XYZ file of C-alpha atoms in Angstrom:
682
model
C -21.405 -3.092 55.937
C -21.259 0.326 57.574
C -18.466 1.356 55.192
C -20.591 0.279 52.258
C -23.546 2.342 53.470
C -21.319 5.364 54.045
C -20.027 5.073 50.490
C -23.539 4.830 49.075
C -24.831 7.797 51.075
C -21.907 10.148 50.472
C -19.840 9.132 47.498
C -22.294 7.737 44.986
C -25.833 8.240 46.351
C -27.997 6.748 43.689
C -29.044 3.937 41.325
C -29.005 1.999 38.536
C -29.991 1.783 35.011
C -33.670 1.462 35.765
C -34.680 4.270 33.450
C -33.401 3.621 30.001
C -34.820 2.620 26.694
C -33.962 -0.742 25.238
C -30.631 -0.342 23.423
C -29.886 -1.593 19.976
C -26.676 -3.682 19.711
C -23.563 -1.638 20.461
C -25.595 1.441 21.323
C -25.025 3.307 24.589
C -28.280 4.637 25.959
C -28.531 7.147 28.786
C -31.226 7.881 31.300
C -32.044 11.186 29.628
C -33.870 9.491 26.745
C -36.653 8.256 29.049
C -40.039 9.968 28.952
C -42.408 9.247 31.851
C -46.185 9.687 31.899
C -46.524 10.178 35.668
C -48.564 13.239 36.695
C -49.464 13.738 32.992
C -46.002 15.236 32.514
C -44.841 13.306 29.431
C -41.397 14.704 30.144
C -37.918 13.316 30.583
C -37.512 11.647 33.939
C -34.632 13.909 34.950
C -36.955 16.957 34.638
C -39.953 15.678 36.651
C -40.337 17.155 40.145
C -41.038 13.918 41.956
C -39.649 10.609 43.195
C -40.400 8.171 40.375
C -38.775 4.819 39.698
C -38.787 3.848 36.027
C -38.182 0.227 35.043
C -37.810 -0.506 31.349
C -37.173 -3.660 29.340
C -33.382 -3.675 29.894
C -33.804 -3.988 33.651
C -36.659 -6.487 33.434
C -34.482 -8.655 31.171
C -31.568 -8.753 33.629
C -33.129 -11.714 35.456
C -35.033 -14.914 34.624
C -37.968 -13.434 32.639
C -40.431 -15.076 35.032
C -41.210 -12.364 37.640
C -41.241 -8.599 38.144
C -39.914 -8.998 41.699
C -36.124 -8.835 41.219
C -36.275 -5.808 38.911
C -38.527 -3.850 41.271
C -36.290 -4.704 44.237
C -33.255 -3.080 42.658
C -34.952 0.330 42.821
C -34.887 2.536 45.940
C -37.925 2.840 48.192
C -39.653 -0.191 46.662
C -39.648 -3.748 47.984
C -41.672 -6.544 46.417
C -42.306 -9.600 48.595
C -43.326 -13.167 47.815
C -44.866 -15.209 50.648
C -45.148 -18.220 48.347
C -44.843 -18.498 44.558
C -47.727 -16.439 43.154
C -48.451 -14.552 46.395
C -46.996 -11.060 45.981
C -46.982 -7.922 48.102
C -45.652 -4.537 47.023
C -44.073 -2.350 49.683
C -43.609 1.311 48.709
C -42.248 3.277 51.652
C -43.781 0.934 54.207
C -47.164 0.440 52.549
C -47.294 -3.319 53.378
C -47.957 -2.483 57.019
C -51.621 -3.195 56.227
C -51.176 -5.964 53.634
C -51.164 -9.579 54.840
C -51.327 -10.488 51.148
C -51.871 -8.763 47.810
C -51.273 -5.106 47.010
C -53.082 -2.421 49.022
C -52.735 1.297 49.585
C -51.223 1.692 46.101
C -53.249 2.617 43.006
C -52.253 0.504 39.997
C -53.074 1.162 36.332
C -52.462 -1.161 33.380
C -52.480 0.573 29.998
C -54.306 3.498 31.687
C -57.027 1.101 32.921
C -57.622 1.145 36.694
C -56.266 -2.272 37.721
C -56.994 -1.660 41.405
C -60.598 -2.608 42.084
C -63.114 -0.246 43.788
C -62.574 -2.158 47.024
C -58.916 -1.033 47.079
C -57.294 -4.400 46.288
C -54.949 -5.153 43.391
C -54.373 -8.678 42.078
C -50.926 -7.938 40.697
C -50.166 -11.661 40.634
C -52.737 -12.008 37.826
C -50.307 -10.360 35.400
C -47.445 -12.364 33.948
C -43.948 -11.028 33.344
C -44.727 -10.712 29.619
C -47.734 -8.447 30.203
C -45.386 -5.615 31.216
C -43.070 -3.577 29.001
C -42.357 -0.722 31.428
C -43.203 0.314 34.999
C -43.425 3.738 36.624
C -43.621 3.754 40.433
C -44.766 7.068 41.954
C -43.557 7.020 45.561
C -45.541 8.810 48.240
C -49.068 10.255 48.100
C -50.222 10.548 44.477
C -53.851 11.392 45.157
C -53.698 14.741 43.369
C -54.232 12.823 40.109
C -54.699 9.155 41.034
C -57.312 9.113 43.763
C -57.091 7.783 47.304
C -53.864 6.126 48.425
C -51.074 7.038 50.819
C -48.521 4.576 49.436
C -48.270 5.804 45.852
C -49.266 4.759 42.351
C -47.918 2.292 39.786
C -48.350 2.784 36.035
C -47.908 -0.429 34.034
C -47.571 -0.382 30.272
C -47.613 -3.450 28.046
C -46.868 -1.785 24.718
C -43.389 -1.050 23.295
C -42.570 2.455 22.115
C -42.416 1.253 18.505
C -44.832 -1.409 17.305
C -43.591 -3.920 14.716
C -45.312 -6.735 12.895
C -43.988 -10.165 13.804
C -43.950 -12.810 16.504
C -42.098 -13.747 19.701
C -41.735 -17.076 21.452
C -39.774 -18.274 24.431
C -39.211 -21.162 26.777
C -37.563 -21.142 30.209
C -36.835 -23.975 32.607
C -35.253 -23.918 36.026
C -34.923 -25.270 39.537
C -37.906 -26.705 41.406
C -39.399 -27.844 38.117
C -39.908 -24.329 36.777
C -41.366 -24.238 33.258
C -42.412 -21.089 31.435
C -43.768 -20.823 27.896
C -44.569 -17.572 26.095
C -45.869 -16.736 22.618
C -47.057 -13.523 20.964
C -48.239 -12.754 17.426
C -48.474 -9.182 16.086
C -50.618 -8.556 13.011
C -51.611 -5.513 10.985
C -49.892 -2.209 10.313
C -48.937 0.971 12.123
C -52.464 2.427 11.946
C -54.412 -0.737 12.737
C -52.745 -3.594 14.551
C -53.445 -6.480 16.889
C -51.312 -8.375 19.392
C -52.255 -11.813 20.733
C -50.271 -13.232 23.630
C -50.269 -16.321 25.832
C -48.163 -17.274 28.867
C -48.069 -20.570 30.752
C -45.899 -20.966 33.839
C -45.664 -23.778 36.400
C -43.381 -24.568 39.329
C -43.258 -26.993 42.256
C -41.760 -24.286 44.469
C -38.950 -24.359 47.011
C -41.098 -25.253 50.031
C -43.510 -28.093 50.553
C -47.003 -27.303 49.304
C -45.940 -24.442 46.986
C -46.990 -25.597 43.545
C -48.139 -22.826 41.233
C -49.684 -22.514 37.778
C -50.438 -19.325 35.853
C -52.100 -19.032 32.431
C -52.640 -15.594 30.924
C -54.108 -14.776 27.516
C -54.256 -11.238 26.129
C -55.522 -9.391 23.094
C -54.517 -5.806 22.473
C -55.538 -3.740 19.504
C -55.132 -0.197 18.282
C -57.081 1.578 15.552
C -56.161 4.980 14.161
C -59.471 6.553 13.189
C -57.987 9.706 11.679
C -55.216 12.177 12.337
C -56.829 13.266 15.606
C -58.449 10.135 17.014
C -57.458 6.588 17.889
C -58.935 3.675 19.821
C -57.067 1.140 21.912
C -58.462 -1.985 23.544
C -56.840 -4.295 26.085
C -58.383 -7.647 27.018
C -56.897 -10.026 29.570
C -57.923 -13.386 30.963
C -55.880 -14.932 33.738
C -56.217 -18.285 35.482
C -53.989 -18.646 38.545
C -53.552 -21.392 41.121
C -50.996 -21.569 43.877
C -50.661 -23.480 47.112
C -50.151 -21.598 50.369
C -47.805 -23.357 52.808
C -48.423 -20.950 55.687
C -46.025 -19.143 57.959
C -43.428 -20.954 60.070
C -42.364 -20.383 63.638
C -38.706 -19.578 64.253
C -38.070 -23.159 65.402
C -39.731 -24.619 62.297
C -37.914 -22.126 60.083
C -34.517 -22.988 61.583
C -35.088 -26.750 61.532
C -36.660 -27.059 58.088
C -37.190 -23.851 56.075
C -38.635 -25.899 53.191
C -41.462 -27.234 55.326
C -45.105 -26.143 55.330
C -47.362 -25.401 58.240
C -49.001 -28.554 59.641
C -52.240 -29.539 57.835
C -51.462 -27.416 54.747
C -51.815 -30.507 52.525
C -54.794 -31.942 54.374
C -56.722 -28.676 54.141
C -55.522 -28.073 50.559
C -54.657 -24.475 51.470
C -54.333 -22.428 48.312
C -55.707 -19.805 45.958
C -57.800 -20.433 42.837
C -58.126 -17.128 41.027
C -59.661 -16.241 37.681
C -59.881 -12.712 36.305
C -61.303 -11.256 33.121
C -60.651 -7.604 32.283
C -61.536 -5.580 29.177
C -60.827 -1.897 28.677
C -61.405 0.516 25.791
C -59.415 3.735 25.519
C -60.117 6.709 23.241
C -57.438 9.301 22.469
C -58.720 12.501 20.870
C -56.709 15.576 19.943
C -59.601 18.036 20.012
C -57.512 21.037 18.941
C -53.810 21.688 18.578
C -53.760 22.681 22.256
C -56.407 20.420 23.793
C -56.555 16.630 23.956
C -58.477 13.988 25.868
C -57.801 10.408 26.889
C -60.793 8.438 28.186
C -61.039 4.800 29.211
C -63.917 2.555 30.268
C -63.487 -0.977 31.568
C -65.229 -3.963 33.074
C -63.702 -6.759 35.146
C -64.781 -9.914 36.921
C -62.773 -11.953 39.412
C -63.560 -15.267 41.080
C -61.403 -16.305 44.034
C -61.586 -19.568 45.964
C -59.382 -19.788 49.023
C -59.321 -22.849 51.271
C -57.383 -21.704 54.358
C -56.300 -23.102 57.692
C -59.421 -21.767 59.402
C -62.176 -21.728 56.730
C -62.982 -21.819 53.018
C -63.604 -18.466 51.342
C -65.242 -17.844 47.976
C -65.435 -14.363 46.456
C -67.042 -13.091 43.259
C -66.049 -9.543 42.390
C -67.575 -7.938 39.278
C -66.777 -4.265 38.858
C -66.586 -1.563 36.212
C -65.438 2.022 35.902
C -63.770 4.674 33.823
C -61.337 7.560 33.770
C -61.071 10.679 31.621
C -58.228 13.208 31.460
C -58.099 16.485 29.499
C -54.802 18.251 28.783
C -54.500 21.842 27.545
C -51.110 23.294 26.611
C -50.357 26.937 25.833
C -47.152 28.967 25.551
C -46.802 32.622 26.605
C -43.457 33.766 25.228
C -40.951 32.322 27.777
C -43.691 30.680 29.874
C -45.548 27.446 29.175
C -48.777 26.435 30.922
C -50.260 22.951 30.943
C -53.632 22.291 32.563
C -54.842 18.761 33.267
C -58.232 17.874 34.688
C -60.621 14.971 34.765
C -62.415 12.348 36.821
C -62.363 8.680 37.694
C -65.143 6.430 39.006
C -65.514 2.747 39.896
C -68.387 0.580 41.123
C -68.253 -2.959 42.478
C -70.868 -5.588 43.346
C -68.978 -8.167 45.394
C -70.103 -11.256 47.250
C -68.020 -13.084 49.852
C -68.999 -16.441 51.343
C -67.098 -18.312 54.034
C -67.562 -21.994 54.774
C -66.028 -24.520 57.061
C -63.049 -26.079 55.310
C -63.540 -29.818 55.030
C -60.312 -31.203 53.563
C -60.142 -28.470 50.935
C -63.860 -28.397 50.121
C -66.557 -25.948 51.289
C -68.776 -27.367 54.028
C -71.443 -25.549 56.063
C -71.904 -21.820 55.462
C -70.448 -19.485 58.084
C -71.175 -16.091 56.486
C -72.641 -14.822 53.221
C -72.071 -11.123 52.492
C -73.031 -8.833 49.624
C -70.628 -5.916 49.361
C -71.413 -2.872 47.263
C -68.635 -0.355 46.940
C -68.089 2.675 44.798
C -65.687 5.567 44.576
C -65.093 8.620 42.504
C -62.423 11.256 42.225
C -62.293 14.586 40.409
C -58.915 16.217 39.921
C -57.116 19.163 38.370
C -53.476 20.128 37.946
C -51.536 23.108 36.578
C -47.920 22.838 35.440
C -46.104 26.062 34.645
C -42.638 26.338 33.103
C -41.307 29.743 34.098
C -38.357 31.832 32.921
C -35.089 31.043 34.616
C -35.636 27.248 34.382
C -38.240 27.200 37.157
C -41.188 24.785 37.081
C -44.274 24.794 39.302
C -46.782 21.929 39.579
C -49.963 22.301 41.628
C -52.715 19.692 41.711
C -55.667 18.702 43.849
C -58.359 16.050 43.897
C -61.615 15.492 45.715
C -62.365 11.883 46.670
C -65.416 10.090 47.921
C -66.050 6.398 48.523
C -68.668 4.210 50.138
C -69.120 0.600 51.211
C -72.356 -1.217 52.078
C -72.369 -4.740 53.536
C -75.447 -6.936 53.773
C -75.029 -10.210 55.671
C -77.397 -12.562 53.869
C -76.675 -15.404 56.273
C -78.282 -13.478 59.164
C -82.084 -13.109 58.940
C -83.421 -9.537 59.015
C -79.882 -8.155 58.950
C -79.790 -4.367 58.622
C -77.193 -3.367 55.980
C -74.092 -1.682 57.361
C -72.857 1.406 55.499
C -69.855 3.709 55.768
C -69.111 6.703 53.522
C -65.695 8.350 53.374
C -66.091 11.802 51.876
C -64.905 15.399 51.673
C -61.292 14.364 51.359
C -59.077 16.773 49.448
C -55.672 15.554 48.293
C -53.445 18.444 47.141
C -49.864 18.360 45.848
C -47.481 21.228 45.110
C -44.005 20.787 43.621
C -41.391 23.380 42.684
C -38.190 22.718 40.766
C -35.244 24.718 39.498
C -32.625 23.682 36.981
C -29.477 25.203 38.508
C -27.335 24.247 35.538
C -28.224 22.044 32.556
C -26.881 19.036 34.458
C -28.546 19.645 37.838
C -32.219 19.875 38.883
C -33.374 20.453 42.459
C -36.987 20.102 43.567
C -39.231 20.198 46.617
C -42.821 19.053 47.071
C -45.564 18.672 49.643
C -48.523 16.316 49.221
C -51.425 15.077 51.297
C -52.461 11.445 51.248
C -55.825 9.877 52.046
C -56.624 6.161 52.039
C -59.924 4.613 53.222
C -59.958 0.998 54.417
C -60.134 -1.613 51.674
C -62.995 -4.085 51.395
C -60.909 -6.861 52.926
C -59.940 -4.618 55.832
C -63.551 -3.722 56.581
C -64.442 -7.410 56.211
C -61.251 -9.334 57.178
C -60.861 -13.080 57.572
C -62.303 -12.906 61.110
C -65.624 -12.080 59.325
C -66.217 -9.275 61.832
C -67.576 -6.202 60.000
C -65.297 -3.266 60.847
C -66.948 -0.148 59.461
C -65.561 1.750 62.456
C -62.088 1.565 60.905
C -61.047 5.079 59.889
C -59.113 6.239 56.816
C -55.401 6.960 56.893
C -54.352 10.563 56.346
C -50.889 12.016 56.059
C -48.688 14.787 54.704
C -45.436 14.114 52.863
C -42.630 16.679 52.608
C -39.951 15.885 50.066
C -36.864 17.374 48.389
C -34.403 15.966 45.913
C -31.797 16.385 43.214
C -31.450 14.844 39.767
C -28.182 15.276 37.914
C -26.114 13.955 35.031
C -22.376 14.446 34.626
C -19.365 13.397 32.554
C -21.125 13.892 29.223
C -24.234 12.136 30.589
C -22.287 8.975 31.498
C -22.996 9.451 35.231
C -26.525 9.917 36.547
C -27.163 10.625 40.240
C -30.503 11.039 42.005
C -31.214 11.583 45.704
C -34.479 12.372 47.483
C -35.251 12.979 51.151
C -38.771 12.732 52.566
C -40.562 13.193 55.875
C -43.999 11.580 55.959
C -46.371 12.036 58.907
C -49.256 9.574 58.858
C -52.318 9.662 61.119
C -54.726 6.796 61.767
C -52.278 4.381 60.149
C -54.009 1.060 59.418
C -52.031 -1.913 60.706
C -52.598 -5.643 60.526
C -53.203 -7.851 63.542
C -53.853 -11.601 63.849
C -56.041 -13.364 66.377
C -55.370 -16.695 68.075
C -56.609 -18.603 64.993
C -54.196 -16.567 62.818
C -57.063 -14.702 61.137
C -56.158 -11.152 60.218
C -57.941 -8.027 61.378
C -57.021 -4.346 61.334
C -56.833 -1.417 63.712
C -55.945 2.255 63.469
C -52.475 2.739 64.932
C -52.435 6.395 65.894
C -49.645 8.219 64.078
C -46.292 7.384 62.468
C -43.120 9.274 61.573
C -41.590 8.060 58.336
C -38.285 9.683 57.410
C -36.166 8.339 54.587
C -33.434 8.915 52.027
C -33.537 7.185 48.650
C -30.570 7.383 46.302
C -29.458 5.872 43.046
C -26.572 6.223 40.597
C -25.623 4.800 37.240
C -22.240 5.114 35.542
C -21.363 4.121 32.004
C -17.781 2.926 32.211
C -16.937 3.023 28.527
C -17.529 6.300 26.655
C -17.212 4.730 23.211
C -18.437 1.656 21.375
C -15.119 0.305 20.114
C -13.406 -2.952 20.974
C -14.781 -6.293 22.119
C -16.792 -4.771 24.995
C -19.437 -2.468 23.581
C -21.030 -1.444 26.872
C -20.128 -1.571 30.559
C -22.317 -0.030 33.220
C -22.271 -0.112 37.026
C -25.159 0.954 39.214
C -26.072 1.138 42.873
C -29.209 2.013 44.843
C -29.676 2.651 48.538
C -32.768 3.052 50.716
C -32.575 4.316 54.281
C -35.866 4.173 56.196
C -36.310 5.524 59.697
C -39.974 4.612 60.166
C -41.366 4.675 63.707
C -44.672 4.803 65.504
C -45.220 8.293 66.890
C -48.200 7.576 69.115
C -49.689 4.098 69.182
C -51.314 2.440 72.184
C -53.213 -0.842 72.157
C -54.957 -1.186 75.485
C -52.272 -1.039 78.150
C -49.464 -1.625 75.632
C -47.611 1.415 74.319
C -45.778 0.968 70.989
C -44.855 4.656 70.645
C -41.306 5.057 69.371
C -41.092 1.475 68.082
C -39.821 0.719 64.593
C -42.564 0.040 62.025
C -42.587 -3.682 61.229
C -42.024 -4.955 57.665
C -39.471 -2.228 56.775
C -35.685 -2.744 56.751
C -33.713 0.338 57.882
C -31.142 -0.120 55.089
C -31.432 -1.813 51.703
C -28.646 -1.721 49.099
C -28.641 -3.133 45.565
C -25.771 -2.949 43.079
C -24.839 -4.471 39.759
C -22.688 -4.631 36.673
C -24.001 -4.900 33.096
C -21.671 -5.878 30.243
C -22.404 -6.212 26.524
C -20.031 -7.235 23.737
C -19.952 -6.730 20.002
C -20.570 -10.460 19.255
C -23.747 -10.255 21.400
C -22.495 -11.967 24.560
C -23.724 -10.194 27.693
C -23.594 -10.495 31.488
C -25.798 -9.010 34.233
C -24.501 -9.367 37.800
C -26.549 -8.315 40.850
C -25.888 -8.001 44.601
C -28.548 -7.221 47.201
C -28.415 -6.524 50.949
C -31.215 -6.066 53.503
C -30.984 -5.075 57.154
C -32.938 -7.032 59.801
C -36.709 -6.448 59.656
C -38.985 -6.043 62.680
C -41.765 -8.629 62.623
C -44.155 -7.225 65.225
C -45.179 -3.888 66.662
C -43.228 -4.512 69.864
C -40.016 -5.207 67.859
C -39.385 -8.312 69.978
C -38.815 -10.492 66.899
C -36.784 -9.684 63.799
C -35.957 -11.405 60.528
C -32.211 -11.666 60.026
C -30.202 -9.506 57.649
C -29.233 -11.183 54.399
C -27.154 -10.746 51.240
C -28.025 -12.196 47.839
C -25.913 -12.610 44.712
C -26.997 -13.664 41.265
C -26.482 -13.161 37.577
C -27.499 -13.875 34.019
C -25.201 -14.737 31.096
C -26.444 -14.812 27.538
C -25.885 -14.430 23.840
C -28.110 -12.346 21.583
C -27.568 -13.070 17.911
C -29.244 -12.813 14.527
C -30.291 -16.203 13.141
C -31.812 -14.957 9.899
C -33.222 -11.784 8.384
C -35.592 -10.316 10.954
C -35.060 -13.204 13.399
C -33.172 -12.612 16.655
C -32.406 -15.159 19.366
C -31.448 -14.754 23.005
C -29.864 -17.802 24.656
C -29.345 -17.330 28.393
C -28.723 -19.015 31.730
C -28.356 -17.735 35.246
C -28.660 -18.192 38.974
C -30.400 -16.521 41.921
C -29.260 -16.677 45.547
C -25.995 -18.133 44.308
C -24.583 -18.787 47.798
C -27.735 -20.515 49.089
C -28.547 -17.920 51.765
C -31.431 -18.707 54.103
C -33.844 -15.760 54.341
C -37.540 -14.969 54.663
C -39.190 -12.956 51.901
C -42.732 -11.873 52.695
C -42.899 -12.083 56.474
C -46.290 -12.359 58.184
C -46.334 -9.270 60.405
C -47.811 -9.580 63.940
C -48.542 -13.249 63.275
C -50.182 -15.302 66.002
C -48.031 -17.993 67.641
C -44.947 -16.422 66.090
C -45.643 -17.746 62.566
C -43.745 -14.906 60.919
C -41.480 -16.704 58.472
C -41.986 -17.608 54.802
C -38.691 -19.011 53.574
C -37.543 -17.890 50.132
C -35.867 -20.194 47.621
C -32.291 -21.258 48.171
C -29.765 -21.404 45.339
C -31.675 -21.869 42.090
C -30.844 -21.871 38.416
C -32.574 -21.133 35.136
C -31.989 -21.197 31.415
C -33.955 -20.414 28.306
C -34.297 -19.135 24.787
C -36.268 -16.177 23.423
C -36.964 -15.829 19.679
C -38.058 -12.507 18.194
C -39.203 -12.109 14.608
C -39.868 -8.634 13.208
C -41.212 -8.445 9.692
């Protein structure tokens, strides 16, 4: 394994074909065609001065078409985890340190709509695979334009680059009684069109007590008012249910990895989650140099969660908006782009906890009203200078507040905490040495207040004394393309110093709570490469591409003492020191294709003391298929594949610092899938 890592770090330090447009048959597409929206750049990925992972349709379609997880995990610096089917966590450079479940410390947008609620939580599991057409992951502090968050930002887009009238339908079946049905109808024309979609997915799961069901319905519409204005609306309703088997001890995991924690069935442990979201976006080209994009939204979530220790019910209505102005002007050999705007969100949450009586709410334990709000104002200047230099400088001001009123306690005085006066600047400088090589360096400050569920964790103890995280990230990298753009190589190095890091703890009843962990030192190297083996499009094989990605993380506590225990110098739990992913993609002129993937992870520390670790593991899988034209305008994709082909036992989504050593959530063994996708374009 050491020889493999040495090769990745020195000979071919970079990744795969994550950033490419969807190719037409027999068409070789290179990374350089990709335009990313991150930091309001709207520039080719190879020219953006930042560490951004782009995942387009080709990479999403390399797997089973049922989850975003495998595609995200082939990119460097990003690790998506699944504790049980439907329970996702997203780790960007160690951000899951404070996430027992869900997505925290990362700001997520869907079609420019803030998908992260004002309490700082993101229900990413509410989106189905088919609600995403492309993903941009901004790694490291992105607060200069995207508000508070030390982990980064994720921009999700559901719309293809070119809209076409027609319909899609698909059906997938697989191991553990997996069934997935998808349908979409697209009506209208280029200036006024509508898309209606529906997804239904069920599975019994690999472990006991891991059944899941997800139904998602969407309506998206776009109206071109005139040459300068357009409106876009996105509406989503999701209904999700999944069972939670609970973490296993090492003995339970070794004896029966498919088992559930005792009493999981009796207590009916699980998540019932319903979300409605509606957003309206207005694009307005005010002048030839000035434009504006504004969005307003409203959302409402209902979550019921019978657990091993209580029954929780949350209602979370919230609303908000975001506006961004862009002004572009050229001065001979210099080009200046100014971006500025604001974002605000307000939530009116209520959380009730009950005793769990065989999966039903019993007597009330706590009843809390939670009002939270946040706003951010931001500005950025991007200057393209003579000599192929580019300078980006941005800054934001952030303020947030949370007020908790415990209705179950008579004469309770509301508890309030305001996090304010937090500036989040970012400066990046890049230079194109030659047309094929860009170097860049950046420095950014991150700020992240505690989320609602960290201030009010499952212990039900109000923790307004928890302080925000703050940190500074120093980064440098190269982006390059060689051999007539057949080889793309990208490497970035970062050094992130975080203060008041928020970490998860669990008490004797396995309820989570959070503490500030002093400071951390997070040093890492992320690399990726993609090589197109065949320069032409002749012969039976029309395309052959190899790719590899590598993540090296040296994340340690700098100063962290809990009582008499000193964790200083210990490895941060939840982060593997080395992760490698590699693959081969083949396409043929008759439409037959193959996508092969290999993945390796180092051992992962499971607690702050590093006394327990999850074992290293290697995974292999692939997808074989045939894309063909059935009739005029009608394309079909027949495919089958396998994940974890050699039936490796591993834990994906470990419970960090778990009480009684219940760290392990076993992932599925060898599993298989097959399906058909029909696409009709009129």
